[in-house]
Tab-separated table of C-alpha atoms in Angstrom:
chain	number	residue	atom	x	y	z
A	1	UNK	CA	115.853	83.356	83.616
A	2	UNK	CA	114.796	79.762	82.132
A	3	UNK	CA	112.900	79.781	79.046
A	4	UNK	CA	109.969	77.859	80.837
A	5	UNK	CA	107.548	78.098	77.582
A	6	UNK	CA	104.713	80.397	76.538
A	7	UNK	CA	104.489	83.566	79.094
A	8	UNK	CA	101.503	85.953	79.713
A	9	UNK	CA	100.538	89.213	81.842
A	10	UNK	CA	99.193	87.869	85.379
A	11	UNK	CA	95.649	88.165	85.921
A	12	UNK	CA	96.184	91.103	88.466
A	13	UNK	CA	97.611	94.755	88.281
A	14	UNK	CA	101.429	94.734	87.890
A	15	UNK	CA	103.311	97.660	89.731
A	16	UNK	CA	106.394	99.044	89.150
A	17	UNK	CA	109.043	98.027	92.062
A	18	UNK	CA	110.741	101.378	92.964
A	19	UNK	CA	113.290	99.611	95.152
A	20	UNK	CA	115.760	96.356	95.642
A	21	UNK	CA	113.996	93.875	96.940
A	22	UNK	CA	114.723	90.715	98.257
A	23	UNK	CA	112.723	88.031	99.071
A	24	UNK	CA	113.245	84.947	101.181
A	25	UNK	CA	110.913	81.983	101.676
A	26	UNK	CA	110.064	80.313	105.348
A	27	UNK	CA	112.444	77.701	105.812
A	28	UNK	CA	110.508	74.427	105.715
A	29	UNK	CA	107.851	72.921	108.156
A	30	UNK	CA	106.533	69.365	108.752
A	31	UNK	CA	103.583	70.288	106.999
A	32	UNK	CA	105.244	71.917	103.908
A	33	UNK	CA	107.359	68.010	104.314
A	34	UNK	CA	104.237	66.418	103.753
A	35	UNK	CA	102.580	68.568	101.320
A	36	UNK	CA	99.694	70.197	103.117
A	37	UNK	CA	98.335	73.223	102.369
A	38	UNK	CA	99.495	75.362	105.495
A	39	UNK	CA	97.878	79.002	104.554
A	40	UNK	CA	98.410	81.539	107.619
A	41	UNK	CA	98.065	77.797	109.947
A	42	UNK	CA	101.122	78.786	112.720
A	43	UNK	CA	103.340	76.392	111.754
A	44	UNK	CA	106.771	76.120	113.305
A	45	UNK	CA	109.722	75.742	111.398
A	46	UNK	CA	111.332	71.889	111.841
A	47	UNK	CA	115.064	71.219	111.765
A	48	UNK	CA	115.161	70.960	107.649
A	49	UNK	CA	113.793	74.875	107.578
A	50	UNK	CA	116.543	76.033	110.289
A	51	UNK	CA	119.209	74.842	108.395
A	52	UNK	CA	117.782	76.660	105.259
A	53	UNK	CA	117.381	79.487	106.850
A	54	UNK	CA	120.810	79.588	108.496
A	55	UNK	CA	122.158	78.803	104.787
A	56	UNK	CA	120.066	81.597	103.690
A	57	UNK	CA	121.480	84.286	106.044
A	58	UNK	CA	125.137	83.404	105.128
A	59	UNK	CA	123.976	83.750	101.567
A	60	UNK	CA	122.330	86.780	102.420
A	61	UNK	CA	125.641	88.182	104.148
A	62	UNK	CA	127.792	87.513	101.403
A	63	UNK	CA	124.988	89.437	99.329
A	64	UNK	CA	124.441	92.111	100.935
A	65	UNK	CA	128.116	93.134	102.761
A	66	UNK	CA	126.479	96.376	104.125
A	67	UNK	CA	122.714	96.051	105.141
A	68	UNK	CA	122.767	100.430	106.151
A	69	UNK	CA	119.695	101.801	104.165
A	70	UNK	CA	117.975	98.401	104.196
A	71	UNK	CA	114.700	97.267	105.730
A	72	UNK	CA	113.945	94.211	107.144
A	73	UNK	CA	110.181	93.009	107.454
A	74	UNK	CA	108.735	89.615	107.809
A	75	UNK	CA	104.929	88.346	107.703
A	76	UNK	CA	103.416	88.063	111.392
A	77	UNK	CA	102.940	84.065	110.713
A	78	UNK	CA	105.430	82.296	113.650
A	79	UNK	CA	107.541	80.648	110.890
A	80	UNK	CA	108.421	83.444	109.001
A	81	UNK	CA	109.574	85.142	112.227
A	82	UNK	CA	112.108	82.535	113.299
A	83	UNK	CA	113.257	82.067	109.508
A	84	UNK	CA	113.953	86.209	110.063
A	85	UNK	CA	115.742	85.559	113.599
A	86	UNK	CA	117.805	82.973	112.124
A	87	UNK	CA	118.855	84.869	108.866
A	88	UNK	CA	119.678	88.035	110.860
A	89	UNK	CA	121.595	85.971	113.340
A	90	UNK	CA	123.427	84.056	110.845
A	91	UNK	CA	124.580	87.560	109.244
A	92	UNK	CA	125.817	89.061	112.398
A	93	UNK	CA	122.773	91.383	113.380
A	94	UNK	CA	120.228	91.660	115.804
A	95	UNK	CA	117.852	89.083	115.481
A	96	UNK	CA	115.189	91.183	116.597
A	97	UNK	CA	115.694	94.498	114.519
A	98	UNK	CA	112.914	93.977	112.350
A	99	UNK	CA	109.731	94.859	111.399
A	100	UNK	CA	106.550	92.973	110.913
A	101	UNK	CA	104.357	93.067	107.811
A	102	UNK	CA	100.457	91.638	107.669
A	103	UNK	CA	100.426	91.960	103.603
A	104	UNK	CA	102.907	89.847	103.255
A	105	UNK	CA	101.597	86.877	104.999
A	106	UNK	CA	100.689	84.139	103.119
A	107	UNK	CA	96.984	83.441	100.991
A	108	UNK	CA	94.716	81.877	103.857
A	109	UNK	CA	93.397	78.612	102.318
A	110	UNK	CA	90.545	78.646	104.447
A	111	UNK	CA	88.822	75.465	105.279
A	112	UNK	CA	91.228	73.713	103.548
A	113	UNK	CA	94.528	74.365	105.280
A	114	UNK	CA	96.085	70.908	106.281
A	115	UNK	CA	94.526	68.746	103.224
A	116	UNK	CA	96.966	67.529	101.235
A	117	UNK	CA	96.114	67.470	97.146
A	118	UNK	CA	95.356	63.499	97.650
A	119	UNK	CA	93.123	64.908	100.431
A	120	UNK	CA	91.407	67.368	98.562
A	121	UNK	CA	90.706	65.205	95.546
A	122	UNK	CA	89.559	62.522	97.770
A	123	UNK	CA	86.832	65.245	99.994
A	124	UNK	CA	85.629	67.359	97.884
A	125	UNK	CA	86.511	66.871	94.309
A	126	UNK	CA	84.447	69.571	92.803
A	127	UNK	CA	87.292	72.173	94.595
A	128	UNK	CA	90.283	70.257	93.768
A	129	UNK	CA	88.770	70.339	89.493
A	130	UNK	CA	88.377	74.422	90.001
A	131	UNK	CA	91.255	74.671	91.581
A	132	UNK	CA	93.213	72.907	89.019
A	133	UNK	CA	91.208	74.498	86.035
A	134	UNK	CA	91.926	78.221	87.592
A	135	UNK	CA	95.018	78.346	90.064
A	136	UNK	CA	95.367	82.019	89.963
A	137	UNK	CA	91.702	83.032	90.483
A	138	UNK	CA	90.295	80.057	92.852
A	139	UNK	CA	89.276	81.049	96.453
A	140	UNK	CA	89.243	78.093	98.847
A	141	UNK	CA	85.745	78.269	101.093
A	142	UNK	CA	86.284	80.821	103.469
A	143	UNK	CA	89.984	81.351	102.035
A	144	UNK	CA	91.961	83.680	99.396
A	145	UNK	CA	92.939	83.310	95.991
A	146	UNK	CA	96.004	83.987	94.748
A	147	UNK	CA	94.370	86.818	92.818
A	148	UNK	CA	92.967	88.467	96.585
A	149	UNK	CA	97.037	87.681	97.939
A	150	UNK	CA	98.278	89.896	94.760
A	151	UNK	CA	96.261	92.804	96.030
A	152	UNK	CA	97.335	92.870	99.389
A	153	UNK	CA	100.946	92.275	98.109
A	154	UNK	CA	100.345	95.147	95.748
A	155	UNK	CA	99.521	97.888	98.013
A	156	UNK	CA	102.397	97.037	100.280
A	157	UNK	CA	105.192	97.250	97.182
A	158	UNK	CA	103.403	100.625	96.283
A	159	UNK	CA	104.450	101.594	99.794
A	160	UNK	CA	108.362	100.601	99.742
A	161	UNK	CA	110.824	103.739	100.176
A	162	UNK	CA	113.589	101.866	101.114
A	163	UNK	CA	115.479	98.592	99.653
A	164	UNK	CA	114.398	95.957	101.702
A	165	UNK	CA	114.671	92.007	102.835
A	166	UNK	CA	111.826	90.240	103.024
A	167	UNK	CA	111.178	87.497	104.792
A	168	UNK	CA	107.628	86.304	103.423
A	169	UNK	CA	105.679	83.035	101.613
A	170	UNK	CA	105.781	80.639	98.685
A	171	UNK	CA	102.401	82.449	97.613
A	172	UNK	CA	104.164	85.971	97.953
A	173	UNK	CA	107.026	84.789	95.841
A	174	UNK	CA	104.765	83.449	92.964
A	175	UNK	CA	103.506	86.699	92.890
A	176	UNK	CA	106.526	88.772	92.795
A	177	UNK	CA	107.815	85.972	90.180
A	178	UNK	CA	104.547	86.387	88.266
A	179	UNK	CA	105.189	90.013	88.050
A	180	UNK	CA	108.478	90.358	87.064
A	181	UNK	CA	108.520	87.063	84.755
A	182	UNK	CA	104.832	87.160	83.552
A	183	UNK	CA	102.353	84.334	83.740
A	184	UNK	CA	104.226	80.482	83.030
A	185	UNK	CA	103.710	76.906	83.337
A	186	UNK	CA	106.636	76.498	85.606
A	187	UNK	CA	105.133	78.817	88.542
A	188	UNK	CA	103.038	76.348	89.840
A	189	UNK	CA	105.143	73.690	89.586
A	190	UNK	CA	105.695	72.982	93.029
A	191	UNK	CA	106.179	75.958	95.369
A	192	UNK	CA	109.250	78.446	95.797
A	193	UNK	CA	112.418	76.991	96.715
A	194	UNK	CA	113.225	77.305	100.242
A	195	UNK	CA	116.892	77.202	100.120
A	196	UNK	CA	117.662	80.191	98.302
A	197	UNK	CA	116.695	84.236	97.787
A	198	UNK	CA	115.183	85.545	95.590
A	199	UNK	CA	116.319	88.847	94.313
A	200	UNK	CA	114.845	91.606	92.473
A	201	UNK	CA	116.574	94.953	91.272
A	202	UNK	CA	116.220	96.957	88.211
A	203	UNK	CA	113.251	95.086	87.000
A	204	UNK	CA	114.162	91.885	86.733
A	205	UNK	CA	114.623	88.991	89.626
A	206	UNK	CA	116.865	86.042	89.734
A	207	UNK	CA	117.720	83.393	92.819
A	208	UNK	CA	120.883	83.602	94.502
C-alpha cells in the first residue's frame, strides 16, 4: 500500500473479515462522467463502464482460475447488476448465477443525488461547508452518511461464510479501504477506481 500520510481508526466499528473478499466497483455511468452524486439513483452503465467491466472480468478470471467455493453477490442498484452480468460473462460463467445484496448498495445521498459539487456549493452552501468539514459523518437531507453506509456494510461482512466477489459501490469500497487501511487523506480523493478489483485476504487489501 502507498504511504498516503498520517492514518487513523475510522469513525465506525471495524470487523474482522473472516473470508477473501473481493470487491469490484460499477463500471462507469454518464453521471459518474460528469461528476454527480448518483447515490442508489438507477443509473445505467454507458459504454466507458462496459468496457471496464469486461476488463474487470478477464482480470477477475486470470485471478481467480477456479471460482468453486466462491459467492457472487451484487447490490440491487441496475448498474451494479449489468457490471456483475458482464464480469461473469467475460469469465466464462453464467451471467445470471448470482445473488443480490441490499447492504451493499451504495449511501443514498438523498435530496442531493444528481448535484454536482459546483452544484452543491452554488444551492445550498451551508451543506457543501459540512460536508467538506466532516465527510465521514455528514448525512445529506433525507440521505446517509458514510458513517450510516459502514453499518449496513458491517452487518453484512459479519455474515460472510464463504469467499466471495462482490460487485458493489465507490462508497462500499471506501469503507472496506477505510477498514483495512485506516482513516487517510487519499480516501476521498476522488472515488474508487473503476477499472480494477480490489482484493482483500488475510487482512490486508490491494488492487489488482
Amino acid at each position: 500500500m502507498r504511504d498516503d500520510g498520517p492514518r487513523a481508526a475510522p469513525p465506525f466499528r471495524v470487523p474482522e473479515i473472516r473470508v477473501p473478499l473481493i470487491a469490484i466497483r460499477h463500471g462507469q455511468t454518464d453521471w459518474n462522467a460528469e461528476g454527480r452524486l448518483q447515490g442508489q439513483r438507477d443509473i445505467p452503465l454507458n459504454e466507458t463502464g462496459r468496457a471496464q467491466a469486461r476488463r474487470n472480468g478477464e482480470t477477475l478470471r486470470t485471478h481467480l482460475p477456479d471460482e468453486s467455493g466462491w459467492d457472487f453477490v451484487s447490490s440491487p442498484l441496475g448498474r451494479t447488476q449489468e457490471t456483475m452480468r458482464i464480469v461473469r460473462e467475460a469469465m466464462g460463467l453464467d451471467p445470471q448465477a448470482y445473488s443480490l445484496e441490499p447492504r451493499i448498495a451504495e449511501a443514498t445521498f438523498g435530496d442531493l443525488e444528481g448535484w454536482t459539487m459546483d452544484e452543491l456549493k452554488a444551492k445550498n452552501r451551508p451543506a457543501h461547508r459540512a460536508r467538506k468539514a466532516d465527510r465521514w459523518g455528514f448525512v445529506p437531507p433525507n440521505g446517509e452518511s458514510y458513517v450510516m453506509l459502514a453499518e449496513r456494510v458491517t452487518d453484512w461482512l459479519e455474515s460472510l461464510t464463504q469467499p466471495t466477489v462482490a460487485v458493489c459501490h465507490g462508497g462500499v469500497i471506501r469503507i472496506f479501504r477505510a477498514m483495512l487501511e485506516g482513516d487517510h487523506p487519499s480516501l476521498f480523493n476522488g472515488p474508487p477506481t473503476q477499472d480494477r478489483i480490489y482484493v482483500i485476504e488475510g487482512g490486508e487489501g490491494r488492487w489488482v
